[in-house]
């Protein structure tokens, strides 16, 4: 099981940082377990690992085999929670360079931008390749994803005809309602559901994440097994619960003026897991004028760009470091005698990486930056499943401790309404007049 270590944050925490929050954590746990707090209708993820529909999982695996057999490329269309979880797991379990050496279909993610350059580049790339599309959206009306799906659907129909395209489009959406559901029913696309009780940023362990991951050859049953084992442990109340410790430490540091959290890892493959984590905590806690600002850094690379600020800038941040204790490979260093790296002779690179981590923790703590450490065994589907559930459950606890609804995101709509008005969408005429005068 993953391990949480708060020792390098203790100098910055009040002595009662955990004990004084046990009542609040007990209440927060009850709200999550019973689903009767604010936003409780979106707590379906809490028991998802044990309640997952096994028939749908079988369909996910069967469909993944179909896509692998018929396609050189899978295009995943989605934004936010509709793609970040899948990409996070894909890169963390395999590599950021997955598409360079994969044995099955390449997997590309789009629908998360309005850049014509980015979309045209990918359209040109698949134009002469066999490809399929997995479009993921609970509503089906998100502008970025809708535009991308329009373009790739048109290319599919151009290449394979309308009937052929139908067999290469797979929609993951709400089970009953929404624009994408209506279109899928009308066109006869194969569909998977995101349960209505699970919001997008908590949906990585639904078909939204599992289908593209299964296409990439990742053992999604092991992913769910890891999450299930984490669920059993983290739902147990008490101060030994690592999710309780993490939520309490974050809340205590926040009350001490530490309002920025840096999620750090010493593996480049962790980058998009950091992006997923930022949405999870940013959308869950950033509301009502409250919340810790989530940011992520990649060490050791960012020590050469952000290291100066972390060491000596504003003292309003703390770090949470994710450490994988068993790297998948070794690399023994054998420098030429007399080389300036000769002091590393015979040492394994993973040992060097670990000493860099230890040295950085000590430097940052000395510089006034509290450090939290989360240790996980390996970058495998099982352990990543544990990591996902740990952060989801901790986020739910943290949001309730903070006194906000961890499961809504009302502020996300503000830019959309302005964009629709400026684009001339029907119904926004008056708003457009007001905005034009301000632009």
XYZ file of C-alpha atoms in Angstrom:
439
model
C 0.000 0.000 0.000
C 1.192 3.529 -0.658
C 2.874 5.315 2.244
C 2.464 8.931 3.366
C 5.251 10.735 5.233
C 4.699 14.119 6.875
C 8.002 14.304 8.772
C 9.516 17.034 6.578
C 6.465 19.253 7.104
C 6.246 18.920 10.887
C 8.391 22.027 11.608
C 5.743 24.093 9.792
C 2.660 22.436 11.278
C 0.973 23.130 14.607
C 1.320 20.280 17.099
C -2.363 19.439 16.863
C -2.461 19.544 13.044
C -4.090 16.098 12.871
C -5.828 15.614 16.203
C -7.680 18.920 15.944
C -9.119 17.860 12.582
C -10.245 14.340 13.432
C -13.832 15.434 14.075
C -13.905 17.317 10.772
C -12.412 14.350 8.945
C -14.931 12.021 10.555
C -17.760 14.242 9.362
C -16.200 14.561 5.883
C -15.840 10.797 5.608
C -19.497 10.324 6.557
C -20.555 12.797 3.871
C -18.542 10.909 1.240
C -19.704 7.473 2.330
C -23.365 8.386 2.661
C -23.427 10.810 -0.263
C -25.535 13.279 1.707
C -23.247 16.331 1.711
C -23.297 19.191 -0.768
C -22.639 17.671 -4.179
C -23.377 14.225 -2.756
C -25.164 13.216 -5.934
C -21.702 13.090 -7.548
C -20.047 10.641 -5.157
C -20.589 7.543 -7.276
C -16.795 7.208 -7.629
C -16.396 6.395 -3.908
C -17.480 2.770 -4.355
C -16.821 2.516 -8.086
C -13.898 0.040 -7.822
C -16.104 -2.559 -6.101
C -19.320 -1.724 -7.968
C -17.974 -1.455 -11.508
C -20.344 -3.027 -14.031
C -18.496 -6.190 -15.043
C -20.565 -6.530 -18.213
C -19.534 -3.077 -19.327
C -15.922 -3.864 -18.473
C -16.164 -6.928 -20.716
C -17.537 -4.689 -23.486
C -14.670 -2.243 -22.961
C -12.126 -5.031 -23.377
C -13.927 -6.480 -26.413
C -14.183 -3.069 -28.084
C -10.518 -2.386 -27.366
C -9.638 -5.571 -29.263
C -11.780 -4.441 -32.211
C -10.046 -1.061 -32.319
C -6.613 -2.676 -32.049
C -7.457 -4.999 -34.952
C -8.849 -2.347 -37.296
C -6.783 0.745 -36.573
C -3.261 2.057 -36.641
C -4.311 5.103 -34.624
C -6.935 5.854 -32.005
C -7.982 9.502 -31.756
C -9.348 10.306 -28.295
C -11.515 13.431 -28.389
C -12.117 15.074 -25.026
C -11.182 17.914 -22.723
C -10.553 18.163 -18.979
C -11.704 15.054 -17.168
C -12.660 13.470 -20.474
C -9.032 12.967 -21.414
C -6.599 13.983 -18.661
C -7.030 10.801 -16.628
C -6.506 8.494 -19.584
C -3.459 10.389 -20.794
C -2.058 10.567 -17.256
C -2.256 6.803 -16.785
C -1.080 6.007 -20.313
C 2.103 8.053 -19.985
C 2.804 7.122 -16.367
C 2.467 3.372 -16.874
C 4.228 3.317 -20.246
C 6.096 6.461 -21.310
C 5.559 9.983 -22.666
C 7.030 8.445 -25.841
C 4.394 5.715 -26.052
C 3.547 6.487 -29.677
C 7.145 5.995 -30.767
C 7.420 2.349 -29.756
C 3.905 1.026 -29.129
C 3.037 -2.404 -30.532
C -0.650 -1.600 -30.905
C -2.388 1.509 -32.196
C -0.892 4.891 -31.525
C -3.099 6.978 -29.226
C -3.442 10.727 -29.746
C -5.507 13.111 -27.627
C -7.326 16.085 -29.112
C -10.485 18.076 -28.537
C -8.697 20.082 -25.855
C -7.723 23.067 -27.991
C -9.098 25.559 -30.500
C -5.774 25.802 -32.321
C -6.186 25.249 -36.074
C -2.488 24.399 -36.307
C -2.745 21.595 -33.746
C -5.915 20.127 -35.232
C -4.726 20.296 -38.836
C -1.442 18.649 -37.911
C -3.239 15.631 -36.467
C -5.804 15.505 -39.271
C -2.971 15.434 -41.825
C -1.167 12.726 -39.882
C -4.094 10.266 -39.895
C -5.351 11.091 -43.380
C -3.536 8.110 -44.920
C -3.845 5.801 -41.899
C -6.567 3.510 -40.614
C -7.950 5.173 -37.520
C -10.823 5.125 -35.063
C -12.271 7.834 -32.833
C -13.326 7.625 -29.198
C -15.252 10.818 -28.438
C -15.760 11.438 -24.719
C -18.196 14.017 -23.373
C -21.038 13.750 -20.890
C -22.934 16.593 -22.551
C -21.582 16.478 -26.076
C -21.823 20.258 -26.315
C -18.362 21.341 -25.144
C -17.049 23.591 -27.909
C -13.470 22.317 -28.179
C -14.435 18.652 -28.258
C -17.437 19.218 -30.516
C -15.296 20.967 -33.139
C -12.616 18.264 -33.058
C -15.196 15.500 -33.323
C -16.847 17.275 -36.262
C -13.532 17.422 -38.133
C -12.463 13.839 -37.456
C -15.944 12.474 -38.136
C -15.938 14.222 -41.498
C -12.549 12.707 -42.310
C -13.746 9.240 -41.309
C -16.820 9.565 -43.546
C -14.631 10.819 -46.381
C -12.288 7.817 -46.040
C -14.728 5.001 -45.237
C -18.186 6.286 -46.144
C -20.911 6.936 -43.602
C -21.456 3.253 -42.812
C -17.749 2.531 -42.499
C -17.248 5.554 -40.288
C -20.029 4.355 -38.012
C -17.997 1.256 -37.164
C -14.996 3.379 -36.199
C -16.692 5.858 -33.871
C -17.108 5.018 -30.191
C -18.928 7.479 -27.946
C -18.491 7.667 -24.176
C -21.192 9.898 -22.774
C -24.171 10.201 -20.456
C -26.353 7.127 -20.510
C -29.628 8.941 -21.143
C -29.268 12.583 -22.178
C -27.133 15.142 -23.953
C -26.180 16.140 -27.488
C -23.661 13.329 -27.955
C -26.080 10.698 -26.655
C -28.731 11.880 -29.111
C -26.255 11.850 -32.002
C -24.929 8.403 -31.087
C -28.446 6.994 -30.942
C -29.316 8.606 -34.263
C -26.165 7.409 -36.065
C -25.866 4.025 -34.383
C -22.447 4.536 -32.778
C -21.243 2.056 -30.182
C -21.580 3.748 -26.800
C -20.277 3.557 -23.258
C -21.550 5.476 -20.277
C -20.141 7.792 -17.665
C -22.490 7.340 -14.692
C -24.455 10.443 -13.840
C -23.173 10.205 -10.269
C -19.544 10.673 -11.350
C -18.200 14.035 -12.496
C -15.634 14.346 -15.247
C -12.567 14.880 -13.070
C -13.409 11.722 -11.089
C -14.145 9.611 -14.189
C -10.768 8.074 -15.068
C -11.855 4.678 -13.687
C -14.977 4.656 -15.873
C -15.093 3.869 -19.598
C -13.854 7.440 -20.178
C -10.428 6.280 -19.099
C -10.607 2.504 -19.411
C -11.393 2.218 -23.122
C -8.432 4.222 -24.498
C -6.160 2.631 -21.888
C -7.258 -0.864 -22.882
C -6.600 0.001 -26.541
C -3.072 0.971 -25.481
C -2.614 -2.473 -23.936
C -2.731 -1.351 -20.309
C -4.196 -3.898 -17.896
C -7.286 -1.974 -16.812
C -8.411 -4.814 -14.550
C -5.197 -4.335 -12.566
C -5.851 -0.585 -12.514
C -9.259 -1.221 -10.963
C -7.791 -3.804 -8.567
C -5.286 -1.263 -7.262
C -8.045 1.292 -6.778
C -10.196 -1.315 -5.016
C -7.434 -2.176 -2.550
C -6.864 1.525 -1.867
C -10.602 1.983 -1.370
C -10.711 -0.714 1.319
C -7.908 0.926 3.277
C -8.785 4.567 2.791
C -12.415 4.166 3.790
C -11.294 3.017 7.250
C -11.546 5.932 9.698
C -8.732 7.036 11.950
C -5.540 9.042 12.169
C -3.485 6.233 10.614
C -5.363 6.658 7.342
C -2.930 8.275 4.845
C -5.755 10.118 3.059
C -6.815 11.639 6.388
C -3.201 12.629 7.080
C -2.774 14.242 3.650
C -6.080 16.118 3.840
C -5.327 17.313 7.370
C -1.761 18.384 6.530
C -2.930 20.335 3.473
C -5.667 22.064 5.460
C -3.317 22.895 8.324
C -0.657 24.295 5.993
C -3.343 26.353 4.244
C -4.389 27.900 7.544
C -0.695 28.692 8.161
C -0.572 30.731 4.949
C 0.682 28.066 2.545
C -1.821 28.520 -0.275
C 0.143 26.998 -3.186
C 0.826 23.286 -3.477
C 3.501 21.992 -5.843
C 3.077 18.371 -6.874
C 6.524 17.046 -7.778
C 7.938 13.810 -9.112
C 11.343 12.690 -10.346
C 9.903 10.752 -13.293
C 9.182 12.603 -16.581
C 6.333 10.159 -17.239
C 4.463 11.764 -14.321
C 3.875 15.041 -16.141
C 0.283 14.442 -17.231
C -0.598 12.829 -13.938
C 0.242 16.252 -12.522
C -2.114 17.828 -15.059
C -4.896 15.453 -13.986
C -4.203 16.203 -10.318
C -4.345 19.957 -10.962
C -7.831 19.707 -12.414
C -8.962 17.378 -9.624
C -7.961 19.725 -6.815
C -8.330 23.018 -8.682
C -11.943 22.477 -9.721
C -12.849 20.783 -6.441
C -11.474 23.385 -4.031
C -11.066 26.662 -5.915
C -14.336 28.407 -5.165
C -15.999 30.848 -2.774
C -12.719 32.787 -2.561
C -10.959 29.797 -1.020
C -8.654 26.954 -1.937
C -5.030 25.933 -2.372
C -3.665 26.734 -5.829
C -2.440 23.452 -7.394
C 0.708 23.550 -9.515
C 3.097 20.852 -10.655
C 6.809 20.611 -11.329
C 9.010 17.962 -12.922
C 12.232 17.284 -11.064
C 15.087 17.404 -11.612
C 14.411 19.429 -14.799
C 12.447 22.191 -13.066
C 15.093 22.580 -10.379
C 17.020 24.367 -13.136
C 14.154 26.743 -13.907
C 11.832 26.969 -10.896
C 14.346 25.922 -8.253
C 15.428 29.470 -7.429
C 11.866 30.611 -6.758
C 11.025 27.504 -4.736
C 14.140 27.996 -2.631
C 13.953 31.741 -2.010
C 10.721 33.219 -3.365
C 7.486 33.960 -1.512
C 7.073 31.523 1.392
C 3.478 30.700 0.534
C 3.976 27.231 -0.944
C 4.509 23.629 0.060
C 5.467 20.526 -1.907
C 3.937 17.101 -2.218
C 6.433 14.697 -3.750
C 5.399 11.399 -5.327
C 8.182 8.825 -5.189
C 8.279 5.489 -7.000
C 10.525 3.245 -4.943
C 11.143 0.496 -7.524
C 12.152 1.865 -10.951
C 11.547 -0.512 -13.842
C 15.124 -0.365 -15.114
C 18.695 0.087 -13.967
C 21.633 2.009 -15.422
C 25.065 1.564 -13.871
C 27.434 4.462 -14.500
C 30.958 3.718 -15.765
C 32.662 7.049 -16.510
C 36.135 7.176 -18.019
C 38.837 7.310 -15.286
C 39.603 10.925 -14.529
C 36.250 12.113 -15.856
C 34.536 14.742 -13.695
C 31.802 12.140 -13.060
C 34.279 9.563 -11.766
C 32.851 9.911 -8.240
C 29.709 8.211 -9.581
C 31.555 5.113 -10.804
C 29.595 1.940 -10.106
C 26.534 3.788 -8.903
C 23.134 3.130 -10.400
C 21.277 6.081 -11.902
C 18.225 5.353 -9.758
C 20.484 5.806 -6.686
C 21.658 9.152 -8.067
C 18.041 10.198 -8.654
C 17.116 9.255 -5.093
C 19.990 11.269 -3.618
C 18.887 14.228 -5.732
C 15.423 13.878 -4.194
C 16.779 13.657 -0.654
C 19.101 16.607 -1.140
C 16.315 18.706 -2.636
C 13.935 17.973 0.238
C 16.520 19.077 2.778
C 17.331 22.240 0.829
C 13.696 23.211 0.373
C 12.822 22.539 4.010
C 15.792 24.677 5.049
C 14.433 27.335 2.685
C 11.028 27.333 4.370
C 9.108 24.944 2.117
C 7.208 22.130 3.900
C 7.488 18.769 2.160
C 4.965 15.929 2.074
C 6.054 12.579 0.646
C 3.858 9.940 -0.970
C 5.703 6.701 -1.746
C 4.379 4.157 -4.239
C 6.103 0.936 -5.248
C 6.042 0.915 -9.052
C 4.757 2.634 -12.181
C 2.378 -0.222 -12.929
C -1.373 -0.205 -13.507
C -2.030 -1.645 -10.043
C -0.055 0.995 -8.165
C -1.297 3.836 -10.334
C -4.828 2.673 -9.526
C -3.977 3.083 -5.843
C -2.544 6.530 -6.497
C -5.663 7.651 -8.372
C -8.020 6.561 -5.622
C -5.808 8.084 -2.926
C -5.951 11.514 -4.533
C -9.678 11.281 -5.321
C -10.606 10.305 -1.778
C -8.228 12.843 -0.248
C -9.711 15.526 -2.484
C -13.232 14.760 -1.306
C -12.121 14.953 2.321
C -10.167 18.161 1.678
C -13.068 19.897 -0.013
C -15.447 19.186 2.832
C -12.807 20.231 5.407
C -12.490 23.501 3.509
C -16.253 23.993 3.585
C -16.893 23.948 -0.172
C -18.732 21.658 -2.562
C -15.945 19.431 -3.941
C -18.044 18.258 -6.876
C -19.253 21.322 -8.759
C -17.409 23.859 -10.922
C -19.667 26.892 -11.404
C -16.809 29.182 -12.399
C -16.007 27.156 -15.507
C -19.096 28.493 -17.264
C -18.073 32.167 -17.187
C -15.601 32.042 -20.073
C -17.923 29.814 -22.092
C -20.783 32.297 -21.943
C -18.494 35.138 -23.027
C -17.073 33.041 -25.860
C -20.539 32.047 -27.090
C -21.635 35.685 -27.057
C -18.561 36.875 -28.959
C -19.016 34.083 -31.517
C -22.603 35.128 -32.159
C -24.348 32.058 -30.749
C -28.133 32.545 -30.790
C -29.506 33.717 -27.458
C -26.423 35.734 -26.500
C -27.099 38.888 -28.548
C -27.454 41.302 -25.629
C -24.420 39.917 -23.868
C -22.408 40.292 -27.052
C -23.186 44.009 -27.267
C -21.938 44.519 -23.716
C -18.785 42.485 -24.237
C -17.841 44.098 -27.560
C -17.610 47.452 -25.861
C -15.139 46.057 -23.322
C -12.850 44.101 -25.668
